[in-house]
């Protein structure tokens, strides 16, 4: 199985990253995508991917860090990529953390989408409390020439359907297992099988029964099993389908 979004580059893994990686593969994991969120974590994501088989990486400047975005510096990151780079992200809009710089966030998000189109890479979107503006930006690019996925989906079924219409995929974290996540469960239960895949967002958002602890990639199985139960289908079959979705989306190939 693939953990399509984790932060092995987070300092919470500095002391035991090799053990965390081993535990994932020993649990039956096949591949992980290590995600960047600013310049230094993007460089670290590349390093983690280049040092390990079956770990890929993304680079991106998160909206929380949009003030530090430098177009040339970011394009250099793409130009010095290794063959393990699979996407631009996480990028997007976050008005929960900061609603005073909306225009800047939209500008930096759009600049990174433009580069993703230029280099033909899919994008991994982060969005919090900014759904209307996010849709507006995405609609400007419609029909989008590259893949896009809404990471850590936490919105309504109605909004998910808006995204699906634009060709955006949905990615679920452990939050779907949380008791109060009623809306997300409804989405996980109802959207088409070819429209989603799974991630951990480790070290954050561990699924039940490990909620509250440091999350790690091997827990991605718990999220997939939970959604399989929600949909009343076999977990292995669901993982086979969502892994195929992720492989196609990120253009990665392995057994
Ligand atoms: Ni993340």
mmCIF file of N, CA, C and O in Angstrom, residues 6-25 32 34-35 41 44-52 55-56 202-203 214-218:
data_model
loop_
_atom_site.group_PDB
_atom_site.id
_atom_site.type_symbol
_atom_site.label_atom_id
_atom_site.label_comp_id
_atom_site.label_asym_id
_atom_site.label_seq_id
_atom_site.Cartn_x
_atom_site.Cartn_y
_atom_site.Cartn_z
ATOM 1 N N UNK A 6 3.253 11.944 3.598
ATOM 2 C CA UNK A 6 3.762 11.925 4.970
ATOM 3 C C UNK A 6 4.952 12.860 5.062
ATOM 4 O O UNK A 6 5.550 13.230 4.049
ATOM 5 N N UNK A 7 5.247 13.257 6.289
ATOM 6 C CA UNK A 7 6.350 14.195 6.507
ATOM 7 C C UNK A 7 7.463 13.494 7.278
ATOM 8 O O UNK A 7 7.701 13.793 8.449
ATOM 9 N N UNK A 8 8.110 12.554 6.597
ATOM 10 C CA UNK A 8 9.276 11.882 7.192
ATOM 11 C C UNK A 8 10.391 12.889 7.437
ATOM 12 O O UNK A 8 11.310 12.634 8.214
ATOM 13 N N UNK A 9 10.276 14.027 6.742
ATOM 14 C CA UNK A 9 11.247 15.104 6.892
ATOM 15 C C UNK A 9 10.982 15.957 8.132
ATOM 16 O O UNK A 9 11.725 16.894 8.405
ATOM 17 N N UNK A 10 9.933 15.662 8.887
ATOM 18 C CA UNK A 10 9.623 16.422 10.104
ATOM 19 C C UNK A 10 10.624 16.068 11.199
ATOM 20 O O UNK A 10 11.037 14.911 11.326
ATOM 21 N N UNK A 11 10.963 17.064 12.026
ATOM 22 C CA UNK A 11 11.967 16.820 13.078
ATOM 23 C C UNK A 11 11.512 15.754 14.074
ATOM 24 O O UNK A 11 12.334 15.145 14.751
ATOM 25 N N UNK A 12 10.194 15.500 14.143
ATOM 26 C CA UNK A 12 9.715 14.440 15.050
ATOM 27 C C UNK A 12 10.236 13.059 14.661
ATOM 28 O O UNK A 12 10.139 12.117 15.442
ATOM 29 N N UNK A 13 10.764 12.927 13.436
ATOM 30 C CA UNK A 13 11.309 11.631 13.011
ATOM 31 C C UNK A 13 12.842 11.625 12.989
ATOM 32 O O UNK A 13 13.446 10.638 12.569
ATOM 33 N N UNK A 14 13.445 12.722 13.430
ATOM 34 C CA UNK A 14 14.909 12.815 13.322
ATOM 35 C C UNK A 14 15.633 11.660 14.012
ATOM 36 O O UNK A 14 16.670 11.211 13.548
ATOM 37 N N UNK A 15 15.084 11.212 15.142
ATOM 38 C CA UNK A 15 15.817 10.198 15.917
ATOM 39 C C UNK A 15 15.567 8.767 15.484
ATOM 40 O O UNK A 15 16.332 7.873 15.856
ATOM 41 N N UNK A 16 14.483 8.515 14.761
ATOM 42 C CA UNK A 16 14.183 7.103 14.452
ATOM 43 C C UNK A 16 13.602 6.927 13.049
ATOM 44 O O UNK A 16 12.817 6.000 12.805
ATOM 45 N N UNK A 17 14.009 7.773 12.115
ATOM 46 C CA UNK A 17 13.422 7.707 10.767
ATOM 47 C C UNK A 17 13.623 6.334 10.124
ATOM 48 O O UNK A 17 12.704 5.795 9.495
ATOM 49 N N UNK A 18 14.786 5.716 10.314
ATOM 50 C CA UNK A 18 15.017 4.408 9.680
ATOM 51 C C UNK A 18 14.075 3.343 10.249
ATOM 52 O O UNK A 18 13.549 2.519 9.507
ATOM 53 N N UNK A 19 13.847 3.385 11.551
ATOM 54 C CA UNK A 19 12.919 2.423 12.174
ATOM 55 C C UNK A 19 11.491 2.648 11.650
ATOM 56 O O UNK A 19 10.755 1.694 11.382
ATOM 57 N N UNK A 20 11.107 3.919 11.538
ATOM 58 C CA UNK A 20 9.751 4.243 11.052
ATOM 59 C C UNK A 20 9.567 3.720 9.625
ATOM 60 O O UNK A 20 8.539 3.114 9.300
ATOM 61 N N UNK A 21 10.580 3.937 8.795
ATOM 62 C CA UNK A 21 10.518 3.464 7.404
ATOM 63 C C UNK A 21 10.448 1.932 7.375
ATOM 64 O O UNK A 21 9.616 1.353 6.668
ATOM 65 N N UNK A 22 11.291 1.275 8.166
ATOM 66 C CA UNK A 22 11.283 -0.192 8.209
ATOM 67 C C UNK A 22 9.949 -0.745 8.671
ATOM 68 O O UNK A 22 9.448 -1.724 8.119
ATOM 69 N N UNK A 23 9.386 -0.134 9.697
ATOM 70 C CA UNK A 23 8.095 -0.620 10.211
ATOM 71 C C UNK A 23 7.028 -0.551 9.126
ATOM 72 O O UNK A 23 6.187 -1.444 9.016
ATOM 73 N N UNK A 24 7.070 0.493 8.319
ATOM 74 C CA UNK A 24 6.081 0.631 7.237
ATOM 75 C C UNK A 24 6.235 -0.516 6.234
ATOM 76 O O UNK A 24 5.262 -1.195 5.883
ATOM 77 N N UNK A 25 7.460 -0.758 5.780
ATOM 78 C CA UNK A 25 7.649 -1.807 4.769
ATOM 79 C C UNK A 25 7.378 -3.199 5.366
ATOM 80 O O UNK A 25 6.814 -4.066 4.697
ATOM 81 N N UNK A 32 6.053 5.345 -0.223
ATOM 82 C CA UNK A 32 5.640 6.541 0.519
ATOM 83 C C UNK A 32 6.013 7.776 -0.280
ATOM 84 O O UNK A 32 6.996 7.751 -1.023
ATOM 85 N N UNK A 34 7.078 11.582 0.479
ATOM 86 C CA UNK A 34 7.510 12.507 1.525
ATOM 87 C C UNK A 34 7.286 13.931 1.018
ATOM 88 O O UNK A 34 7.798 14.310 -0.039
ATOM 89 N N UNK A 35 6.513 14.697 1.777
ATOM 90 C CA UNK A 35 5.987 15.967 1.281
ATOM 91 C C UNK A 35 6.710 17.175 1.879
ATOM 92 O O UNK A 35 6.911 17.248 3.092
ATOM 93 N N UNK A 41 12.149 22.013 4.187
ATOM 94 C CA UNK A 41 11.525 20.676 4.256
ATOM 95 C C UNK A 41 11.429 20.041 2.867
ATOM 96 O O UNK A 41 11.427 18.819 2.729
ATOM 97 N N UNK A 44 14.819 18.577 2.309
ATOM 98 C CA UNK A 44 14.949 17.384 3.157
ATOM 99 C C UNK A 44 14.132 16.222 2.589
ATOM 100 O O UNK A 44 14.546 15.068 2.665
ATOM 101 N N UNK A 45 12.970 16.533 2.019
ATOM 102 C CA UNK A 45 12.130 15.488 1.408
ATOM 103 C C UNK A 45 12.892 14.816 0.266
ATOM 104 O O UNK A 45 12.878 13.592 0.114
ATOM 105 N N UNK A 46 13.586 15.646 -0.525
ATOM 106 C CA UNK A 46 14.388 15.096 -1.627
ATOM 107 C C UNK A 46 15.481 14.177 -1.084
ATOM 108 O O UNK A 46 15.708 13.084 -1.604
ATOM 109 N N UNK A 47 16.106 14.616 -0.005
ATOM 110 C CA UNK A 47 17.192 13.819 0.573
ATOM 111 C C UNK A 47 16.658 12.459 1.054
ATOM 112 O O UNK A 47 17.259 11.411 0.791
ATOM 113 N N UNK A 48 15.534 12.485 1.757
ATOM 114 C CA UNK A 48 14.937 11.234 2.257
ATOM 115 C C UNK A 48 14.596 10.303 1.089
ATOM 116 O O UNK A 48 14.872 9.099 1.129
ATOM 117 N N UNK A 49 14.028 10.876 0.041
ATOM 118 C CA UNK A 49 13.639 10.059 -1.123
ATOM 119 C C UNK A 49 14.869 9.493 -1.823
ATOM 120 O O UNK A 49 14.901 8.314 -2.193
ATOM 121 N N UNK A 50 15.883 10.333 -1.988
ATOM 122 C CA UNK A 50 17.076 9.875 -2.711
ATOM 123 C C UNK A 50 17.843 8.797 -1.948
ATOM 124 O O UNK A 50 18.553 7.995 -2.535
ATOM 125 N N UNK A 51 17.690 8.771 -0.625
ATOM 126 C CA UNK A 51 18.415 7.790 0.196
ATOM 127 C C UNK A 51 17.688 6.458 0.322
ATOM 128 O O UNK A 51 18.257 5.488 0.808
ATOM 129 N N UNK A 52 16.408 6.423 -0.053
ATOM 130 C CA UNK A 52 15.611 5.224 0.222
ATOM 131 C C UNK A 52 14.854 4.733 -1.001
ATOM 132 O O UNK A 52 14.250 5.531 -1.725
ATOM 133 N N UNK A 55 10.661 5.506 -1.867
ATOM 134 C CA UNK A 55 10.183 6.752 -1.263
ATOM 135 C C UNK A 55 10.346 7.855 -2.306
ATOM 136 O O UNK A 55 11.419 8.011 -2.896
ATOM 137 N N UNK A 56 9.255 8.556 -2.545
ATOM 138 C CA UNK A 56 9.232 9.636 -3.522
ATOM 139 C C UNK A 56 9.047 10.948 -2.756
ATOM 140 O O UNK A 56 8.850 10.942 -1.547
ATOM 141 N N UNK A 202 1.533 11.922 8.471
ATOM 142 C CA UNK A 202 2.391 11.722 9.635
ATOM 143 C C UNK A 202 3.474 12.805 9.676
ATOM 144 O O UNK A 202 3.966 13.188 8.614
ATOM 145 N N UNK A 203 3.828 13.313 10.848
ATOM 146 C CA UNK A 203 3.515 12.826 12.197
ATOM 147 C C UNK A 203 2.206 13.318 12.780
ATOM 148 O O UNK A 203 1.940 13.123 13.961
ATOM 149 N N UNK A 214 1.989 10.178 18.102
ATOM 150 C CA UNK A 214 2.696 10.540 16.883
ATOM 151 C C UNK A 214 2.255 9.581 15.786
ATOM 152 O O UNK A 214 2.255 8.369 15.982
ATOM 153 N N UNK A 215 1.886 10.120 14.667
ATOM 154 C CA UNK A 215 1.440 9.279 13.559
ATOM 155 C C UNK A 215 2.660 8.779 12.786
ATOM 156 O O UNK A 215 3.695 9.430 12.775
ATOM 157 N N UNK A 216 2.529 7.633 12.144
ATOM 158 C CA UNK A 216 3.595 7.171 11.256
ATOM 159 C C UNK A 216 2.991 6.413 10.077
ATOM 160 O O UNK A 216 1.842 5.947 10.145
ATOM 161 N N UNK A 217 3.744 6.303 8.971
ATOM 162 C CA UNK A 217 3.161 5.772 7.730
ATOM 163 C C UNK A 217 2.468 4.415 7.858
ATOM 164 O O UNK A 217 1.495 4.156 7.149
ATOM 165 N N UNK A 218 2.926 3.529 8.746
ATOM 166 C CA UNK A 218 2.285 2.204 8.799
ATOM 167 C C UNK A 218 0.802 2.290 9.203
ATOM 168 O O UNK A 218 0.028 1.376 8.928
#
